[in-house]
mmCIF file of C-alpha atoms in Angstrom:
data_model
loop_
_atom_site.group_PDB
_atom_site.id
_atom_site.type_symbol
_atom_site.label_atom_id
_atom_site.label_comp_id
_atom_site.label_asym_id
_atom_site.label_seq_id
_atom_site.Cartn_x
_atom_site.Cartn_y
_atom_site.Cartn_z
ATOM 1 C CA SER W 1 10.287 31.248 16.606
ATOM 2 C CA TYR W 2 6.665 30.251 16.177
ATOM 3 C CA ILE W 3 3.944 29.516 13.636
ATOM 4 C CA ASP W 4 0.444 30.909 13.875
ATOM 5 C CA LEU W 5 -2.741 29.119 12.937
ATOM 6 C CA GLY W 6 -3.462 31.541 10.098
ATOM 7 C CA ARG W 7 -0.223 30.697 8.291
ATOM 8 C CA MET W 8 -0.785 26.997 8.944
ATOM 9 C CA ARG W 9 -4.262 27.189 7.484
ATOM 10 C CA THR W 10 -3.149 29.145 4.396
ATOM 11 C CA GLY W 11 -0.328 26.738 3.576
ATOM 12 C CA THR W 12 -2.435 23.653 4.225
ATOM 13 C CA TYR W 13 -5.373 24.900 2.150
ATOM 14 C CA MET W 14 -3.045 25.631 -0.764
ATOM 15 C CA LEU W 15 -1.625 22.107 -0.561
ATOM 16 C CA GLY W 16 -5.209 20.873 -0.551
ATOM 17 C CA ALA W 17 -6.046 22.955 -3.622
ATOM 18 C CA TRP W 18 -3.066 21.329 -5.395
ATOM 19 C CA GLY W 19 -4.427 17.868 -4.607
ATOM 20 C CA ALA W 20 -2.314 16.633 -1.670
ATOM 21 C CA THR W 21 -3.654 13.429 -0.117
ATOM 22 C CA VAL W 22 -1.090 12.989 2.676
ATOM 23 C CA LEU W 23 0.220 15.804 4.904
ATOM 24 C CA THR W 24 3.083 15.127 7.335
ATOM 25 C CA PRO W 25 4.051 17.923 9.779
ATOM 26 C CA PHE W 26 7.597 17.976 11.117
ATOM 27 C CA PHE W 27 7.852 17.616 14.889
ATOM 28 C CA ASN W 28 10.948 18.736 16.776
ATOM 29 C CA TYR W 29 11.570 16.528 19.800
ATOM 30 C CA ASP W 30 14.639 18.469 20.972
ATOM 31 C CA ASN W 31 13.603 21.437 23.095
ATOM 32 C CA ALA W 32 17.233 22.487 23.491
ATOM 33 C CA ARG W 33 17.263 23.638 19.856
ATOM 34 C CA VAL W 34 15.460 26.526 18.171
ATOM 35 C CA LEU W 35 14.734 25.683 14.567
ATOM 36 C CA TYR W 36 13.987 27.955 11.644
ATOM 37 C CA PRO W 37 11.585 27.510 9.976
ATOM 38 C CA PRO W 38 9.719 26.998 13.240
ATOM 39 C CA ASP W 39 9.002 23.493 14.449
ATOM 40 C CA TRP W 40 5.620 21.918 15.145
ATOM 41 C CA PHE W 41 5.354 20.703 18.739
ATOM 42 C CA TYR W 42 3.900 21.348 22.190
ATOM 43 C CA ASP W 43 6.084 24.414 22.854
ATOM 44 C CA GLN W 44 4.167 26.287 20.130
ATOM 45 C CA PRO W 45 1.283 28.611 21.138
ATOM 46 C CA PHE W 46 -1.086 26.807 18.767
ATOM 47 C CA TRP W 47 -0.532 23.383 20.345
ATOM 48 C CA LYS W 48 -3.805 23.266 22.298
ATOM 49 C CA TYR W 49 -5.631 23.808 19.000
ATOM 50 C CA PHE W 50 -3.601 21.302 17.017
ATOM 51 C CA LYS W 51 -6.337 18.659 17.156
ATOM 52 C CA SER W 52 -8.780 21.025 15.399
ATOM 53 C CA TYR W 53 -6.188 21.851 12.763
ATOM 54 C CA ALA W 54 -5.334 18.167 12.241
ATOM 55 C CA GLU W 55 -8.999 17.288 11.792
ATOM 56 C CA ALA W 56 -9.396 20.024 9.163
ATOM 57 C CA ALA W 57 -6.300 18.732 7.330
ATOM 58 C CA GLN W 58 -7.697 15.204 7.587
ATOM 59 C CA ARG W 59 -10.941 16.274 5.913
ATOM 60 C CA ILE W 60 -9.002 17.876 3.053
ATOM 61 C CA CYS W 61 -6.962 14.710 2.493
ATOM 62 C CA PHE W 62 -10.103 12.582 2.668
ATOM 63 C CA MET W 63 -11.846 14.681 0.015
ATOM 64 C CA ASN W 64 -8.808 14.621 -2.262
ATOM 65 C CA THR W 65 -8.455 10.823 -2.029
ATOM 66 C CA ARG W 66 -12.115 10.463 -3.071
ATOM 67 C CA GLY W 67 -11.830 12.887 -5.977
ATOM 68 C CA SER W 68 -10.384 12.699 -9.450
ATOM 69 C CA LYS W 69 -8.017 15.228 -10.965
ATOM 70 C CA VAL W 70 -9.553 17.153 -13.835
ATOM 71 C CA ALA W 71 -6.953 19.430 -15.410
ATOM 72 C CA ASN W 72 -7.697 20.876 -18.829
ATOM 73 C CA ILE W 73 -5.078 23.650 -18.580
ATOM 74 C CA ALA W 74 -1.333 23.215 -19.201
ATOM 75 C CA ILE W 75 1.289 25.834 -18.289
ATOM 76 C CA TYR W 76 4.467 25.764 -20.329
ATOM 77 C CA GLN W 77 7.678 25.739 -18.282
ATOM 78 C CA PRO W 78 9.980 28.318 -19.954
ATOM 79 C CA LEU W 79 13.324 26.555 -19.443
ATOM 80 C CA GLU W 80 14.810 27.541 -22.818
ATOM 81 C CA THR W 81 14.096 31.233 -22.302
ATOM 82 C CA MET W 82 15.602 31.180 -18.813
ATOM 83 C CA TRP W 83 18.735 29.470 -20.155
ATOM 84 C CA ALA W 84 19.057 31.998 -22.969
ATOM 85 C CA GLU W 85 18.436 35.032 -20.745
ATOM 86 C CA SER W 86 20.425 34.001 -17.664
ATOM 87 C CA ALA W 87 23.639 35.979 -18.315
ATOM 88 C CA PRO W 88 22.131 39.508 -17.994
ATOM 89 C CA VAL W 89 20.613 38.582 -14.621
ATOM 90 C CA PHE W 90 24.111 38.364 -13.132
ATOM 91 C CA ASP W 91 25.368 41.532 -14.817
ATOM 92 C CA LYS W 92 25.074 44.490 -12.419
ATOM 93 C CA HIS W 93 25.429 46.925 -15.308
ATOM 94 C CA VAL W 94 22.183 45.765 -16.933
ATOM 95 C CA PRO W 95 19.164 47.460 -15.279
ATOM 96 C CA TYR W 96 16.164 45.492 -14.173
ATOM 97 C CA PRO W 97 13.135 45.939 -16.439
ATOM 98 C CA THR W 98 9.832 47.534 -15.558
ATOM 99 C CA GLY W 99 7.477 45.492 -17.684
ATOM 100 C CA GLY W 100 10.202 44.571 -20.153
ATOM 101 C CA GLY W 101 13.794 45.476 -20.965
ATOM 102 C CA PRO W 102 17.269 43.974 -21.248
ATOM 103 C CA LYS W 103 16.717 41.556 -18.368
ATOM 104 C CA VAL W 104 13.991 39.329 -19.741
ATOM 105 C CA ALA W 105 14.376 36.564 -17.148
ATOM 106 C CA PRO W 106 12.586 38.523 -14.365
ATOM 107 C CA LEU W 107 9.660 39.202 -16.703
ATOM 108 C CA THR W 108 9.478 35.508 -17.611
ATOM 109 C CA GLU W 109 9.639 34.472 -13.966
ATOM 110 C CA GLU W 110 6.981 37.008 -12.989
ATOM 111 C CA SER W 111 4.536 35.929 -15.692
ATOM 112 C CA TYR W 112 5.165 32.221 -14.989
ATOM 113 C CA SER W 113 4.556 32.753 -11.266
ATOM 114 C CA ALA W 114 1.460 34.839 -12.016
ATOM 115 C CA LEU W 115 -0.047 31.961 -14.006
ATOM 116 C CA ILE W 116 0.586 29.432 -11.243
ATOM 117 C CA TRP W 117 -0.620 31.672 -8.431
ATOM 118 C CA THR W 118 -3.702 32.975 -10.219
ATOM 119 C CA LEU W 119 -4.973 29.571 -11.335
ATOM 120 C CA ALA W 120 -4.377 28.051 -7.887
ATOM 121 C CA SER W 121 -6.153 30.951 -6.161
ATOM 122 C CA ARG W 122 -9.141 30.487 -8.522
ATOM 123 C CA GLN W 123 -9.064 26.713 -7.855
ATOM 124 C CA TRP W 124 -8.516 25.900 -11.536
ATOM 125 C CA ASN W 125 -6.568 22.683 -11.860
ATOM 126 C CA TYR W 126 -3.563 22.661 -14.183
ATOM 127 C CA ASP W 127 -0.351 20.801 -14.962
ATOM 128 C CA ILE W 128 3.139 22.054 -15.785
ATOM 129 C CA MET W 129 4.471 20.915 -19.157
ATOM 130 C CA ASP W 130 8.016 21.430 -20.475
ATOM 131 C CA ALA W 131 9.267 20.795 -24.015
ATOM 132 C CA HIS W 132 9.792 17.084 -23.326
ATOM 133 C CA TYR W 133 6.231 16.450 -22.190
ATOM 134 C CA LEU W 134 4.780 18.714 -24.842
ATOM 135 C CA ALA W 135 6.607 16.581 -27.429
ATOM 136 C CA ASP W 136 5.186 13.418 -25.832
ATOM 137 C CA SER W 137 1.632 14.733 -25.875
ATOM 138 C CA ARG W 138 -0.797 13.790 -28.647
ATOM 139 C CA ILE W 139 -3.120 16.183 -30.433
ATOM 140 C CA GLU W 140 -6.595 14.667 -30.259
ATOM 141 C CA GLY W 141 -9.131 17.052 -31.718
ATOM 142 C CA PRO W 142 -8.801 20.423 -29.959
ATOM 143 C CA SER W 143 -6.904 18.882 -27.026
ATOM 144 C CA LEU W 144 -3.404 17.877 -25.988
ATOM 145 C CA SER W 145 -3.580 14.381 -24.531
ATOM 146 C CA LEU W 146 -0.942 13.134 -22.091
ATOM 147 C CA GLY W 147 -1.065 10.548 -19.327
ATOM 148 C CA GLY W 148 -4.839 10.319 -19.247
ATOM 149 C CA ASP W 149 -5.345 14.101 -19.145
ATOM 150 C CA ARG W 150 -6.701 16.222 -21.977
ATOM 151 C CA TYR W 151 -5.655 19.867 -22.088
ATOM 152 C CA ARG W 152 -7.844 22.346 -23.936
ATOM 153 C CA VAL W 153 -5.761 25.398 -22.996
ATOM 154 C CA LEU W 154 -2.003 25.994 -23.225
ATOM 155 C CA LEU W 155 -0.618 28.980 -21.284
ATOM 156 C CA LEU W 156 2.720 30.499 -22.295
ATOM 157 C CA PRO W 157 4.667 32.827 -19.971
ATOM 158 C CA ALA W 158 6.897 35.536 -21.445
ATOM 159 C CA LEU W 159 9.195 33.809 -23.946
ATOM 160 C CA THR W 160 12.121 34.851 -26.091
ATOM 161 C CA THR W 161 13.622 31.471 -26.995
ATOM 162 C CA VAL W 162 11.979 28.130 -27.781
ATOM 163 C CA ARG W 163 12.766 24.848 -29.457
ATOM 164 C CA ARG W 164 11.443 24.806 -33.008
ATOM 165 C CA SER W 165 9.887 21.396 -32.455
ATOM 166 C CA MET W 166 8.123 22.674 -29.344
ATOM 167 C CA PHE W 167 6.578 25.656 -31.122
ATOM 168 C CA GLU W 168 5.608 23.533 -34.108
ATOM 169 C CA LYS W 169 3.537 21.491 -31.650
ATOM 170 C CA VAL W 170 1.951 24.680 -30.322
ATOM 171 C CA GLU W 171 1.017 25.695 -33.882
ATOM 172 C CA ARG W 172 -0.471 22.260 -34.646
ATOM 173 C CA PHE W 173 -2.473 22.429 -31.414
ATOM 174 C CA TYR W 174 -3.852 25.848 -32.358
ATOM 175 C CA ASN W 175 -4.637 24.675 -35.904
ATOM 176 C CA ALA W 176 -6.559 21.718 -34.452
ATOM 177 C CA GLY W 177 -8.817 24.039 -32.437
ATOM 178 C CA GLY W 178 -6.833 24.477 -29.233
ATOM 179 C CA VAL W 179 -6.668 27.621 -27.106
ATOM 180 C CA VAL W 180 -3.263 29.297 -26.634
ATOM 181 C CA ILE W 181 -2.771 32.221 -24.239
ATOM 182 C CA ALA W 182 0.581 34.041 -24.105
ATOM 183 C CA LEU W 183 1.661 36.559 -21.478
ATOM 184 C CA GLY W 184 4.212 39.335 -21.628
ATOM 185 C CA ARG W 185 6.303 38.493 -24.663
ATOM 186 C CA LEU W 186 6.213 36.296 -27.764
ATOM 187 C CA PRO W 187 9.316 34.367 -28.884
ATOM 188 C CA ARG W 188 11.533 35.204 -31.844
ATOM 189 C CA ASN W 189 14.580 33.013 -31.184
ATOM 190 C CA SER W 190 15.189 29.276 -31.307
ATOM 191 C CA MET W 191 17.746 27.019 -29.656
ATOM 192 C CA GLU W 192 18.558 25.522 -33.042
ATOM 193 C CA TYR W 193 19.024 28.688 -35.152
ATOM 194 C CA GLY W 194 19.594 31.529 -32.681
ATOM 195 C CA GLU W 195 18.146 35.016 -32.733
ATOM 196 C CA ASN W 196 15.314 36.085 -35.022
ATOM 197 C CA ASP W 197 14.647 32.613 -36.346
ATOM 198 C CA PRO W 198 12.367 33.209 -39.372
ATOM 199 C CA GLN W 199 10.524 29.945 -38.784
ATOM 200 C CA VAL W 200 9.667 30.856 -35.173
ATOM 201 C CA ILE W 201 8.551 34.347 -36.235
ATOM 202 C CA LYS W 202 6.385 32.816 -38.975
ATOM 203 C CA MET W 203 4.740 30.419 -36.516
ATOM 204 C CA VAL W 204 4.126 33.211 -33.990
ATOM 205 C CA ASP W 205 2.432 35.292 -36.693
ATOM 206 C CA ALA W 206 0.342 32.306 -37.779
ATOM 207 C CA ILE W 207 -0.867 31.655 -34.227
ATOM 208 C CA PHE W 208 -1.295 35.175 -32.841
ATOM 209 C CA GLY W 209 -1.809 37.174 -36.027
ATOM 210 C CA SER W 210 0.561 39.944 -34.999
ATOM 211 C CA GLN W 211 3.462 40.033 -32.574
ATOM 212 C CA SER W 212 2.316 43.423 -31.333
ATOM 213 C CA GLY W 213 -0.932 41.920 -30.039
ATOM 214 C CA LYS W 214 -4.162 43.782 -29.322
ATOM 215 C CA GLY W 215 -4.920 42.482 -25.851
ATOM 216 C CA PRO W 216 -7.289 39.763 -24.614
ATOM 217 C CA ARG W 217 -10.419 41.177 -26.272
ATOM 218 C CA SER W 218 -8.983 40.357 -29.706
ATOM 219 C CA ALA W 219 -8.558 36.629 -30.133
ATOM 220 C CA HIS W 220 -6.882 35.358 -33.268
ATOM 221 C CA THR W 221 -9.049 32.498 -34.519
ATOM 222 C CA ASN W 222 -9.128 29.848 -37.217
ATOM 223 C CA ALA W 223 -11.725 27.714 -38.951
ATOM 224 C CA ALA W 224 -11.149 24.776 -36.574
ATOM 225 C CA GLY W 225 -12.152 26.887 -33.572
ATOM 226 C CA GLY W 226 -8.620 27.605 -32.388
ATOM 227 C CA ARG W 227 -8.165 30.779 -30.365
ATOM 228 C CA ALA W 228 -4.985 32.638 -29.465
ATOM 229 C CA TYR W 229 -4.745 35.507 -26.967
ATOM 230 C CA PHE W 230 -1.743 37.701 -26.248
ATOM 231 C CA PHE W 231 -1.490 39.813 -23.071
ATOM 232 C CA PRO W 232 1.373 42.291 -23.699
ATOM 233 C CA ALA W 233 3.858 43.140 -20.953
ATOM 234 C CA GLY W 234 2.188 44.956 -18.097
ATOM 235 C CA ASN W 235 -1.270 43.519 -18.817
ATOM 236 C CA TYR W 236 -0.828 40.108 -17.233
ATOM 237 C CA ASN W 237 -0.665 41.157 -13.583
ATOM 238 C CA PRO W 238 -3.259 39.070 -11.670
ATOM 239 C CA LYS W 239 -4.530 42.249 -9.990
ATOM 240 C CA GLU W 240 -5.566 43.471 -13.447
ATOM 241 C CA TRP W 241 -7.461 40.279 -14.283
ATOM 242 C CA HIS W 242 -10.345 40.897 -11.877
ATOM 243 C CA HIS W 243 -12.191 43.178 -14.294
ATOM 244 C CA TRP W 244 -12.500 40.257 -16.732
ATOM 245 C CA GLU W 245 -14.437 38.154 -14.232
ATOM 246 C CA GLY W 246 -18.168 38.387 -14.746
ATOM 247 C CA SER W 247 -17.751 40.512 -17.853
ATOM 248 C CA ASP W 248 -19.395 39.661 -21.150
ATOM 249 C CA SER W 249 -16.078 40.348 -22.871
ATOM 250 C CA ALA W 250 -14.053 38.157 -20.511
ATOM 251 C CA PRO W 251 -11.985 35.534 -22.350
ATOM 252 C CA ASP W 252 -13.301 32.068 -21.534
ATOM 253 C CA PRO W 253 -10.219 29.798 -21.508
ATOM 254 C CA VAL W 254 -12.307 26.610 -21.889
#
């Protein structure tokens, strides 16, 4: 049961990219026990190099304590959709989807994870925002303002169900000039009025132009400078995003 320096470096660098200022490794002082996950102590093969690792981690923490967080991207946490779509996940008779299908929860989880992983790997700072914090945010020009941060871009994972009040805020943000990017699926249902809520469908059409979507090259825009992009199911995989980088047609989220 051991850890290698490569895994240590990867995990530590990711914590650094997310802004950690204090890192505390766990040391096992009981050599009579074998722990999993592996412990950090002198019985590990990396121990003679631990000083070099610790100094690298120290430099990361030092840089983060001297920096300031600048996050202009917010990712919406899809709690309502996961609540609404949880029952099929536990039903063995409902097949898992391949890019969409009866089990929506895996698609939502995959697109949500893709957003987090892709932004972190590109070193783009972001915050997670659920319906509560979205309601608390203020629309100031083309930005959502909350807790000293101003978000120019709101990212939506695959959604089926939302709170009406939450999506009304999304529409007001778009109308004020904000950028909204949706992945995988656009919502039709609300917690207040159930399936096919006409108000939610109307707001989706107003923001994105069409629920079918035409891909990231076709932004739906308004006079205030608002832009809305929809990546249909199967087009949001991070491996498929590389061709946008460096391209004249690449969507600029900021």
